[in-house]
Coordinates of C-alpha atoms (C1' of nucleotides) in Angstrom, one line a residue:
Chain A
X1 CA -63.4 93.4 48.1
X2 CA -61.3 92.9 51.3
X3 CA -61.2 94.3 54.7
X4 CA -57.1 94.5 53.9
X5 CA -54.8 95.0 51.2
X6 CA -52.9 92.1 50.0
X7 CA -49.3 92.2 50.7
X8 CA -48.3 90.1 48.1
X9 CA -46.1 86.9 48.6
X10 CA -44.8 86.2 51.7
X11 CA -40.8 87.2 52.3
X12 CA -38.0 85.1 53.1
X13 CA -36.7 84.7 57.2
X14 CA -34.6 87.1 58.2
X15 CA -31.5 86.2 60.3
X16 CA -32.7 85.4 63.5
X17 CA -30.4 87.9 66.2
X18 CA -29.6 86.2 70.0
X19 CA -32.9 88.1 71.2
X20 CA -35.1 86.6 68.3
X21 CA -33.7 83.4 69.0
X22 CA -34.7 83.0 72.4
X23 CA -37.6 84.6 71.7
X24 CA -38.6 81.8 69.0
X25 CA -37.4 78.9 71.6
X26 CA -39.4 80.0 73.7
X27 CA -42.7 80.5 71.5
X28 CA -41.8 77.5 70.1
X29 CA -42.4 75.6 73.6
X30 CA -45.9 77.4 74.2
X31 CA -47.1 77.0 70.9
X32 CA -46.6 73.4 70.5
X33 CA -47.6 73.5 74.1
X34 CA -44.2 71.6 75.7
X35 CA -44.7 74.6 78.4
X36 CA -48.7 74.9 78.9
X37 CA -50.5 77.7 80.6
X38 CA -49.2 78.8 83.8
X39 CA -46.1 77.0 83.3
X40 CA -43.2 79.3 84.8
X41 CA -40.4 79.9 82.5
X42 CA -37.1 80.3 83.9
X43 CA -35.8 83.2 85.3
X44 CA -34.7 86.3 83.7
X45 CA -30.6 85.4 85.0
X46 CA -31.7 81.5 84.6
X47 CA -31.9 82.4 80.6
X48 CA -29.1 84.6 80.7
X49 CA -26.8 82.2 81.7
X50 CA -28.2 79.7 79.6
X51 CA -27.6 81.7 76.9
X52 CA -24.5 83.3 77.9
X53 CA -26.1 86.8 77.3
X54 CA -26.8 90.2 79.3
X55 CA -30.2 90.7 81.2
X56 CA -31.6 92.9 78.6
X57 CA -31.3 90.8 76.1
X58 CA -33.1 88.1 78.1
X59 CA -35.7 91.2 78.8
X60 CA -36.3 92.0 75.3
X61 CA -37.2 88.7 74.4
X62 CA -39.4 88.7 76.9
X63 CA -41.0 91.8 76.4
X64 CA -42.0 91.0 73.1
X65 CA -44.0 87.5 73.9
X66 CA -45.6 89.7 76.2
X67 CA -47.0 92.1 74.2
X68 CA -47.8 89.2 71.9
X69 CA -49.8 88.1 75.2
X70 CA -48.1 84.3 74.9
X71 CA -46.5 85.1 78.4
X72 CA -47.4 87.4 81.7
X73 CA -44.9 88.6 83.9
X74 CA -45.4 89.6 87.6
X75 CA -42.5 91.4 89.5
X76 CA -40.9 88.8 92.2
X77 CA -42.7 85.8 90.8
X78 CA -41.6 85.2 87.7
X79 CA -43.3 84.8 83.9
X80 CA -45.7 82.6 82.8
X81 CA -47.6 80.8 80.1
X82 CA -50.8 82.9 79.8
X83 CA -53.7 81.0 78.6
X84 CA -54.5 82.1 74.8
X85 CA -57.2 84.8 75.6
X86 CA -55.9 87.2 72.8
X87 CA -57.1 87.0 69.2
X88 CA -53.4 86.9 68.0
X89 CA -52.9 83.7 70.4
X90 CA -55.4 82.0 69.5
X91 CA -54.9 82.5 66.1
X92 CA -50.8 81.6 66.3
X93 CA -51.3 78.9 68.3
X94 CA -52.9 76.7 65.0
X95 CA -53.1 73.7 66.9
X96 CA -56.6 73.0 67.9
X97 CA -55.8 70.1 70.4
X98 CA -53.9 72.7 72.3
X99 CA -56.5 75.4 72.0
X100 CA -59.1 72.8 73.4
X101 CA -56.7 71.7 76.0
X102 CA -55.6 74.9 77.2
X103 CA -59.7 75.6 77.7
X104 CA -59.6 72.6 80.1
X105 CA -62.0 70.9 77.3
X106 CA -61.6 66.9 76.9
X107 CA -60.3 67.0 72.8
X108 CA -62.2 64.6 70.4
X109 CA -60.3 64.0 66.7
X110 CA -62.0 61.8 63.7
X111 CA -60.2 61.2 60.6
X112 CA -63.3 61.7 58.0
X113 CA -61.2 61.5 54.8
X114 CA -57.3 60.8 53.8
X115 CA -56.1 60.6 50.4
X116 CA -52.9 61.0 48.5
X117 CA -53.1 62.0 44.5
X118 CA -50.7 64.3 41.8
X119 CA -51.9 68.1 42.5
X120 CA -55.0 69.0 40.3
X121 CA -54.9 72.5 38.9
X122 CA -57.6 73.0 42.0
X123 CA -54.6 72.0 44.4
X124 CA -52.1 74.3 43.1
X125 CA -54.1 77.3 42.5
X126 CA -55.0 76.5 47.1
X127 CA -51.7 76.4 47.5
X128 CA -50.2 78.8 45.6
X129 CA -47.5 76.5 43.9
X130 CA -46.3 77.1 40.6
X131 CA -44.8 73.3 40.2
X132 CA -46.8 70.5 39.7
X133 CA -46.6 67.6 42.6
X134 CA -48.0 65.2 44.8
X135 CA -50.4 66.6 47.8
X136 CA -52.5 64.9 50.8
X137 CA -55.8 65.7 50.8
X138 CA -57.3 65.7 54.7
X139 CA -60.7 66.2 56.3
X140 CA -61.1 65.7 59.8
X141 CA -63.5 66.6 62.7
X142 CA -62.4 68.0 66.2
X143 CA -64.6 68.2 68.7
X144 CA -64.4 69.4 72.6
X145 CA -66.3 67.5 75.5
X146 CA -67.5 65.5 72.8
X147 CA -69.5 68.5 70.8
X148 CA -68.1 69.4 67.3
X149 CA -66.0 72.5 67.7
X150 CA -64.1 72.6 64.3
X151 CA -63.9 70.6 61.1
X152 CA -60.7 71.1 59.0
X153 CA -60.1 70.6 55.4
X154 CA -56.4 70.7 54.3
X155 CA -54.0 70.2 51.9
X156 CA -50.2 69.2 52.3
X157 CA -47.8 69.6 49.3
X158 CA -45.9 66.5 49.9
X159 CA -42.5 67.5 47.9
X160 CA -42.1 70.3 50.2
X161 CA -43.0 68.2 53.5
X162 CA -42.1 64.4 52.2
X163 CA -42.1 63.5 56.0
X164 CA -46.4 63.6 55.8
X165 CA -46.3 60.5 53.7
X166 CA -45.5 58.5 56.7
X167 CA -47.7 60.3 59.3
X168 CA -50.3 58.7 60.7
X169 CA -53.7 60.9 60.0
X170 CA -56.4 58.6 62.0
X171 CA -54.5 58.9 65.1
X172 CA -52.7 62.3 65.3
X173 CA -54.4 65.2 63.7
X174 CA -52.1 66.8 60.7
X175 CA -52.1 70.1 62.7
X176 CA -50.5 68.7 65.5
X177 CA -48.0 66.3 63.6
X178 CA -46.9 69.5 61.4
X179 CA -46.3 71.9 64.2
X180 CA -44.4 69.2 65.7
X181 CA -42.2 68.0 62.6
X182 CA -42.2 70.9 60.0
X183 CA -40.9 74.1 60.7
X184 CA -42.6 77.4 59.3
X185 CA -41.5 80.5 58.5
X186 CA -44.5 82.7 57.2
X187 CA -48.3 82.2 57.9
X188 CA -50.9 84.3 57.0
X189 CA -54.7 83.5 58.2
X190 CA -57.8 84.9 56.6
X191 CA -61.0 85.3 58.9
X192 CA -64.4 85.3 56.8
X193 CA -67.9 84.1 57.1
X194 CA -69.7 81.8 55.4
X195 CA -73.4 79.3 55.8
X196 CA -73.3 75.9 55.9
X197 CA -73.6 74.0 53.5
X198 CA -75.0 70.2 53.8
X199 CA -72.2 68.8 54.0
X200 CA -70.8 71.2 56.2
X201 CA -74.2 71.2 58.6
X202 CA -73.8 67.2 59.1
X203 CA -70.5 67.2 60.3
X204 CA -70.8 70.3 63.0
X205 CA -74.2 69.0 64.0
X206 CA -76.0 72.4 62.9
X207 CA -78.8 73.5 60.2
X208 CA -78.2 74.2 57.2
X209 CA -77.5 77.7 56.4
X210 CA -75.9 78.6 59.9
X211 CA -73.6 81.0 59.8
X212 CA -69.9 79.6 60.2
X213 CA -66.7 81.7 61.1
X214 CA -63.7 80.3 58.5
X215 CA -60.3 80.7 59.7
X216 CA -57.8 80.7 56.2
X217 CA -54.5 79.4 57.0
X218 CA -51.5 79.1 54.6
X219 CA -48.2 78.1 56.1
X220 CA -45.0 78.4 53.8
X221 CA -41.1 78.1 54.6
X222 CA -38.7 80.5 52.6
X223 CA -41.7 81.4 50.8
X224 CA -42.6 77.6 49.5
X225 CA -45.9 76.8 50.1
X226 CA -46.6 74.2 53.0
X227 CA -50.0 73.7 53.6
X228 CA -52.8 75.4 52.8
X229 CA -56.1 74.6 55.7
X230 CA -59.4 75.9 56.1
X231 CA -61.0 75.6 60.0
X232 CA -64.9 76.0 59.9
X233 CA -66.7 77.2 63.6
X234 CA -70.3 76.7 63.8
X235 CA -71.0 81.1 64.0
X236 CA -72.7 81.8 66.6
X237 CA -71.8 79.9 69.7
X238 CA -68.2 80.7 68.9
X239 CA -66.3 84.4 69.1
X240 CA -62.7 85.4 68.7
X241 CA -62.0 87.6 71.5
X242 CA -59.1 90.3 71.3
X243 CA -58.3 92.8 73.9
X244 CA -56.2 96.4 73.5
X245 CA -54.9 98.6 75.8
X246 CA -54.3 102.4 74.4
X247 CA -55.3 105.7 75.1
Chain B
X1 CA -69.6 78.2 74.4
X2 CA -66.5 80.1 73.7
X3 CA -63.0 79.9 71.1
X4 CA -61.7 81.4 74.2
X5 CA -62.2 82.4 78.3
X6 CA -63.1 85.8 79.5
X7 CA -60.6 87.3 81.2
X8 CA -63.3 89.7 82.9
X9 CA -63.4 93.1 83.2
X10 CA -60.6 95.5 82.1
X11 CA -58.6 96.7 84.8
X12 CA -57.3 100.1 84.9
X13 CA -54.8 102.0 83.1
X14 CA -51.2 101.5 84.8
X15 CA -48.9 104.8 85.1
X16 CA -47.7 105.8 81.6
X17 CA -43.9 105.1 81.9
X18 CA -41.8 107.3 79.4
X19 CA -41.7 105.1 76.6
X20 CA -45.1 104.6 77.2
X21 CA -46.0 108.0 76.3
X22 CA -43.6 108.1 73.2
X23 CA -45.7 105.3 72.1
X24 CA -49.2 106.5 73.0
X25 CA -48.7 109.8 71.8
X26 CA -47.3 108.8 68.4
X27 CA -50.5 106.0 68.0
X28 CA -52.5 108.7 68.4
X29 CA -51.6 110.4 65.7
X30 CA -51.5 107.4 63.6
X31 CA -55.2 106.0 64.6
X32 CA -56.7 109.4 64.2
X33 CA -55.1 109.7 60.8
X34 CA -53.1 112.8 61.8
X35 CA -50.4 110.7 60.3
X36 CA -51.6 108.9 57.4
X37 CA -50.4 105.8 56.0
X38 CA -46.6 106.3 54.5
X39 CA -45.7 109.2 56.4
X40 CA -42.5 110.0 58.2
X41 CA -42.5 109.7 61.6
X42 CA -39.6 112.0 63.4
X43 CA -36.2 110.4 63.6
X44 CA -34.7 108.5 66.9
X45 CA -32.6 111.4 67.3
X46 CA -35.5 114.0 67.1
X47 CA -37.5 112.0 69.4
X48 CA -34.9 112.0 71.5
X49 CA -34.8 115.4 72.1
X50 CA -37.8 116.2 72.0
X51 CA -38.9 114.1 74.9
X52 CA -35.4 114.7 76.7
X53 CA -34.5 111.0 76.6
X54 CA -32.2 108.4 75.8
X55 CA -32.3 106.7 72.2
X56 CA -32.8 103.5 74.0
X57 CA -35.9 104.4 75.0
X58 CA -37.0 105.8 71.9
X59 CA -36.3 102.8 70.5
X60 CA -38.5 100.5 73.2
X61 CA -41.3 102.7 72.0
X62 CA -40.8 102.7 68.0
X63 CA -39.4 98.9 68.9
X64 CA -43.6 98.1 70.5
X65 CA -45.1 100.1 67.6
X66 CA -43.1 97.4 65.2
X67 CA -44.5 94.5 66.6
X68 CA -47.9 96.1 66.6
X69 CA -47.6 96.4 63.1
X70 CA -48.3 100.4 62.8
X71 CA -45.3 101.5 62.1
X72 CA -42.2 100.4 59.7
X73 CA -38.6 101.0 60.2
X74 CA -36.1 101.3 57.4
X75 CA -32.7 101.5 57.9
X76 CA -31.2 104.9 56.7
X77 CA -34.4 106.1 55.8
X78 CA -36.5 106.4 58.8
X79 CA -40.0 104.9 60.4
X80 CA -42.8 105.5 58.5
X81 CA -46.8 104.5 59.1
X82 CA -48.1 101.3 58.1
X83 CA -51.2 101.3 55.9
X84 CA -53.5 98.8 58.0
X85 CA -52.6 95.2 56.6
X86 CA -52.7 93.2 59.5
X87 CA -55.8 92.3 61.6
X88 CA -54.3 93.7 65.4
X89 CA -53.7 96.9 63.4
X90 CA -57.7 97.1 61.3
X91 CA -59.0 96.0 64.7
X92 CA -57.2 98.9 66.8
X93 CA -58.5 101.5 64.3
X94 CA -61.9 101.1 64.7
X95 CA -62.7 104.0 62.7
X96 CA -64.5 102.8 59.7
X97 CA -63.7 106.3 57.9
X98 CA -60.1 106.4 57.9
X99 CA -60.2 102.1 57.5
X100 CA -61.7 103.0 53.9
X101 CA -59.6 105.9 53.6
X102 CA -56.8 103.7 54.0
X103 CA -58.0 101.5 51.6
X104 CA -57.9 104.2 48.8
X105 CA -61.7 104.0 48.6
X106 CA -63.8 107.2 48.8
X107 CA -65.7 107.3 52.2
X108 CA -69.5 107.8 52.7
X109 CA -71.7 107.7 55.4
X110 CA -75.8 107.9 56.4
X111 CA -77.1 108.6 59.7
X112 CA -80.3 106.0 59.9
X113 CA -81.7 107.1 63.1
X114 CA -80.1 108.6 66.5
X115 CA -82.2 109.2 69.7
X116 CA -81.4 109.6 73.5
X117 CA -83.1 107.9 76.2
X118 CA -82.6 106.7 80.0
X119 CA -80.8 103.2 79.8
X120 CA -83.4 100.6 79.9
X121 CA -82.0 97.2 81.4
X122 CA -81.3 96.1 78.3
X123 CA -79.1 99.2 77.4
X124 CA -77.1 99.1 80.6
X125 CA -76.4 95.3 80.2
X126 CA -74.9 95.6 76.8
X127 CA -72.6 98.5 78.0
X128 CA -72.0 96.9 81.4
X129 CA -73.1 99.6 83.5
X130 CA -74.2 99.4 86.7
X131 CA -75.8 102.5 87.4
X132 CA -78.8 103.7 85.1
X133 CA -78.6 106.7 83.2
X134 CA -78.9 108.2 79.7
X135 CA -77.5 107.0 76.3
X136 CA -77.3 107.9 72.8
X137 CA -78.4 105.0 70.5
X138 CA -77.1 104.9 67.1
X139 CA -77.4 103.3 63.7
X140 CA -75.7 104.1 60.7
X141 CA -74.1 102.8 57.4
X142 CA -70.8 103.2 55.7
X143 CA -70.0 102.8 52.4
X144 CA -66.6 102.2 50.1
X145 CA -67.2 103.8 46.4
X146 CA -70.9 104.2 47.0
X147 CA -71.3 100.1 48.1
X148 CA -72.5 99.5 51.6
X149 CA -69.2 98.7 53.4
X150 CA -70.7 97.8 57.0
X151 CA -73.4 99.1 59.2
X152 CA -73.4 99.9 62.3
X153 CA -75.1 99.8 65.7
X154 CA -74.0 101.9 68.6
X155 CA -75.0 103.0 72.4
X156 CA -73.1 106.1 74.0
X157 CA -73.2 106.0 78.0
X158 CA -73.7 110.1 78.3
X159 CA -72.8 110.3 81.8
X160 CA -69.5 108.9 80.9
X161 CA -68.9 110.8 77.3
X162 CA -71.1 114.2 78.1
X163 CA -69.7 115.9 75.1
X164 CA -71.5 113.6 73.2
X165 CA -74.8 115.3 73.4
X166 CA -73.6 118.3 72.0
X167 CA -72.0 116.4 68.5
X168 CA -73.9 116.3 65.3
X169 CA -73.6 112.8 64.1
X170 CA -75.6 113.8 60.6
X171 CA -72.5 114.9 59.4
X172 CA -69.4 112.9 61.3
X173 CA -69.9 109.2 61.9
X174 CA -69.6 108.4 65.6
X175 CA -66.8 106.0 65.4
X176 CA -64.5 108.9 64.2
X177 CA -65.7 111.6 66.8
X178 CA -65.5 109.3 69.7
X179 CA -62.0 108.6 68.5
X180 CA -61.1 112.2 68.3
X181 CA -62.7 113.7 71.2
X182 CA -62.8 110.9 73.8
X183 CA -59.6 109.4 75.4
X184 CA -59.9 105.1 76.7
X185 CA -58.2 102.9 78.4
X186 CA -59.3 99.4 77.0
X187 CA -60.9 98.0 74.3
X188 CA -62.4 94.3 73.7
X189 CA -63.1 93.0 70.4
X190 CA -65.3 90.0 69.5
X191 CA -65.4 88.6 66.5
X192 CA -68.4 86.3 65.3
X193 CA -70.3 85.2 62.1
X194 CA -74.6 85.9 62.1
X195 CA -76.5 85.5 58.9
X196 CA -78.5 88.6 57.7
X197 CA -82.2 89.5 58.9
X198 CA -84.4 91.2 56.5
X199 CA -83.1 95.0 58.1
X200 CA -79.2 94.1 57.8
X201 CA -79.8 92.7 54.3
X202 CA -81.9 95.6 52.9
X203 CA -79.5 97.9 54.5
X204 CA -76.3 96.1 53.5
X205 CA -77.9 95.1 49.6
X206 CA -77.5 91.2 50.3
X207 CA -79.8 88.2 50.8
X208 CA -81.6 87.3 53.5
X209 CA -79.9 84.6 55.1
X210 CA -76.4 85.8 53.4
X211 CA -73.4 85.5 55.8
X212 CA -72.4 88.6 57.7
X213 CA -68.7 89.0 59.5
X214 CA -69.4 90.8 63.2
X215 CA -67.4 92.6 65.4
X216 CA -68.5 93.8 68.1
X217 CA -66.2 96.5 70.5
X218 CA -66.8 97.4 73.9
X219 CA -64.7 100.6 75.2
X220 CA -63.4 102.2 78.7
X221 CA -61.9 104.4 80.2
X222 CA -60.5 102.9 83.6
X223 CA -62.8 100.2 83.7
X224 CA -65.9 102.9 83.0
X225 CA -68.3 101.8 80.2
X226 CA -67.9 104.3 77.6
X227 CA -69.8 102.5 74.5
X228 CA -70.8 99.6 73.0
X229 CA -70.9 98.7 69.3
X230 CA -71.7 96.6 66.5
X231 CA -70.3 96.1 63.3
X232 CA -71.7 94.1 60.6
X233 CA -69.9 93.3 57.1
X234 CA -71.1 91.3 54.2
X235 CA -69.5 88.0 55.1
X236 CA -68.3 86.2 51.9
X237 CA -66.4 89.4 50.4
X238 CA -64.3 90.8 53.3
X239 CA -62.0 89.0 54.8
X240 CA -60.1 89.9 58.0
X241 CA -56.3 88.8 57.3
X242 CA -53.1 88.5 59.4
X243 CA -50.0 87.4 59.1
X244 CA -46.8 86.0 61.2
X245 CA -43.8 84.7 61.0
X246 CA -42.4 82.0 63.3
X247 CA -40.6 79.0 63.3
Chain C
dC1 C1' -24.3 107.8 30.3
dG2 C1' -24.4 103.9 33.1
dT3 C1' -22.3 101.7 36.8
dA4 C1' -19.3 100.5 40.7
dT5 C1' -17.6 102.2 44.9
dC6 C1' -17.7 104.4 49.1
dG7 C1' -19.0 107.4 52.9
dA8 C1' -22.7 109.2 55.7
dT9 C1' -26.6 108.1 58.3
dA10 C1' -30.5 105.9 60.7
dT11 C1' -31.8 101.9 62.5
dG12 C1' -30.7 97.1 64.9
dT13 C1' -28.6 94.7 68.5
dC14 C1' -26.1 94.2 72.6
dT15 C1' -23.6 95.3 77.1
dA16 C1' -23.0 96.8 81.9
dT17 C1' -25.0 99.4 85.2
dA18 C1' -28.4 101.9 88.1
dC19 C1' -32.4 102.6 90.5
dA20 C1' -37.5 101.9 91.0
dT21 C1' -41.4 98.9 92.1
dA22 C1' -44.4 95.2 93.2
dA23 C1' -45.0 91.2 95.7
dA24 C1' -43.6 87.0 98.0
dA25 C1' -41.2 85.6 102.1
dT26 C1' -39.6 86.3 106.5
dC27 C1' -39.5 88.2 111.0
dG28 C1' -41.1 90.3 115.2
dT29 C1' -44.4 91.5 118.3
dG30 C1' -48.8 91.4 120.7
Chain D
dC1 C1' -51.5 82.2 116.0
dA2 C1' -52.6 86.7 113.9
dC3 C1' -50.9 90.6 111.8
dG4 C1' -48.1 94.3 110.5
dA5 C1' -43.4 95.7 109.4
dT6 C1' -39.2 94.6 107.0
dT7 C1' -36.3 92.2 103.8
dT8 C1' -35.5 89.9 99.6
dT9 C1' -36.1 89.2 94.9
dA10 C1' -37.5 89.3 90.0
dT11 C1' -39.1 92.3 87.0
dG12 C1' -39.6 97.4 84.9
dT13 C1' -37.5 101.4 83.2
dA14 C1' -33.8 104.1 81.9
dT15 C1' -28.9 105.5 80.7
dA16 C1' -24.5 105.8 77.9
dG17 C1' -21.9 103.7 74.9
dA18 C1' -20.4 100.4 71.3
dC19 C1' -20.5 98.1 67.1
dA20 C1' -23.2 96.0 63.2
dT21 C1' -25.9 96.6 59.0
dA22 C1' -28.7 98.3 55.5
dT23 C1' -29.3 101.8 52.3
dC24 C1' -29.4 106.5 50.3
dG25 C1' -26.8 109.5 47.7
dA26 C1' -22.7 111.3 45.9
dT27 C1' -18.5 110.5 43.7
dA28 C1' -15.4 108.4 40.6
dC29 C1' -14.6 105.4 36.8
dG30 C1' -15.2 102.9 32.4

DNA sequence: CGTATCGATATGTCTATACATAAAATCGTG
DNA sequence: CACGATTTTATGTATAGACATATCGATACG
């Protein structure tokens, strides 16, 4: 049973319109965090010379990373990076060096496990490929002021990102180097929650049989499957926080 | 330690702009369940004059209602209501009823106990009050074809919601009345894992020490505590999903 | 009867313009 | 210098109109 209905496989990329497109240039910039919090993004008449286009074009980009809470904007000031308070930013944003950094946290990464290998039935069934391929196999722990906050346990489909063979896992983490190099299309996260197991226990530094908060993530391009990841929070001492305004 | 800062308390409600309204009044209907899943909103043009406006400003409204994922346009054929797939769209219902409604499972619902008191300290720090005063405490289950679906665990500030001494929640679960009888402003969600004592297992028919999803939801009405609740799922077989798309 | 075409229609994007509003910056005065 | 009034400026909302595009439904054709 699920919280949610399926909506089957993910759909292609639609055309991406003049307002879309500065709208993903600019996400682009936050997410991989080229423009961090409270960095100013140029002006409204800044982007619409830039990109040769009226101001409410300009405006609707803007308006929708706002209500996506990636940006702020204050009249006479200008708009700005917000930092990712909002369940749906923190979520997007994927990258957990950035999510560390942008909580003013010093970010800790251990390479626990790298191995290459032909996808097992196992493999294919994660990441929802029909073909038969090679994949990488990653575990890694991330930590912030030197205190576990996340390990991460993912699988890259090598013929669809070839690139990863030559990545360096011990020194960047894979979510970094992939928001980096490999464009996505689709993504779909799945929040659950599980206990800890002993393996599990060891590397976050907690009992066995703590509760842990599992973030899903699948990542695919034109609907072909990326990379498949699965984040595990020690429970308790961490919360997703989302915030509504309605009536 | 946090997956994300506070941003402290909710401010107030701005002025409701035109569009604003457009969309406030048509995610009314659409929370409440006055429009259900796959029905017709009015057309651009009806809206239009109906509220006296342009269609551009229809469109800002149906445009923010998009991106929140409640509504669905179709060329030629209209906008029509979203069954709740995505997590910003499940959180914002927050009525357990028409969630399982949604979900094409028949709805039931026990009152486990309900009693009013003065706020004792411990009361008025989980709502955030200030002042003391009286509150309705709540706990109750909800179930999906007969299976416990989630309990739940509420406080009522009375001074702010007075109507609610007067409702009989034997018969309607409180989630749905507040939604239908009391107006807010802002909502914050928190999402954590907890593993099961021996009163959420019996009541939720899992283990002791079994994984439980929680979300707890504060509410206001310009920046007034209105009520506090929390949620708890069996963790392992729901799963709180979203999905993007990017590049 | 099935299918290809085409027109009607509702949404999708974009422009140019206007005025409102909040807040930073500046100025002027005590 | 302190402090209030004024100006400037970037965003916020709204308009009317234009053209693009997807798609429903009807019509014509094989």
């Amino acid at each position: 049973m699920s919280l949610v209905t399926d909506r089957g496989k993910p759909q292609s990329a639609d055309k991406p319109t003049l307002y879309k497109q500065i709208r993903i240039d600019i996400e682009r910039r936050i997410l991989t965090g080229e423009w961090p919090p409270g960095h100013r993004i140029p002006f409204e008449h800044e982007l619409m010379s830039s990109y040769g286009c009226s101001r409410m074009t300009v405006s609707k980009a803007l308006s929708e990373l706002t209500q996506a809470d990636l940006i702020e904007r204050r009249r006479k000031a200008g708009s700005f990076v917000r930092r990712p308070t909002f369940l749906s930013a923190v979520l997007k944003i994927a990258d957990i060096r950035a999510e560390i950094g942008a909580l003013g946290r010093s970010y800790g990464y251990e390479l626990i496990q790298c191995s290459r290998r032909a996808a097992n039935a196992a493999d294919r069934a994660r990441l929802g490929a029909r073909k038969t391929g090679k994949v990488i196999a990653i575990a890694c722990r991330h930590s912030a002021d030197d205190v576990p906050f996340a390990i991460e346990d993912r699988l890259i489909d090598l013929d669809a990102v070839p690139e990863a063979a030559t990545a360096d896992f011990a020194t960047e983490p894979p979510g970094t180097w992939l928001l980096h190099h490999v464009p996505w299309t689709e993504a779909e996260h799945s929040i659950s929650a599980i206990v800890a197991d002993e393996q599990a226990a060891a590397a976050l530094d907690i009992a066995i049989g703590a509760p842990c908060l599992v973030i899903d993530r699948h990542t695919w391009r034109s609907a072909r499957p990326l990379t498949a990841v699965r984040l595990l929070y020690p429970g308790e001492s961490h919360k997703l926080v989302a915030r509504f305004k309605g009536g």
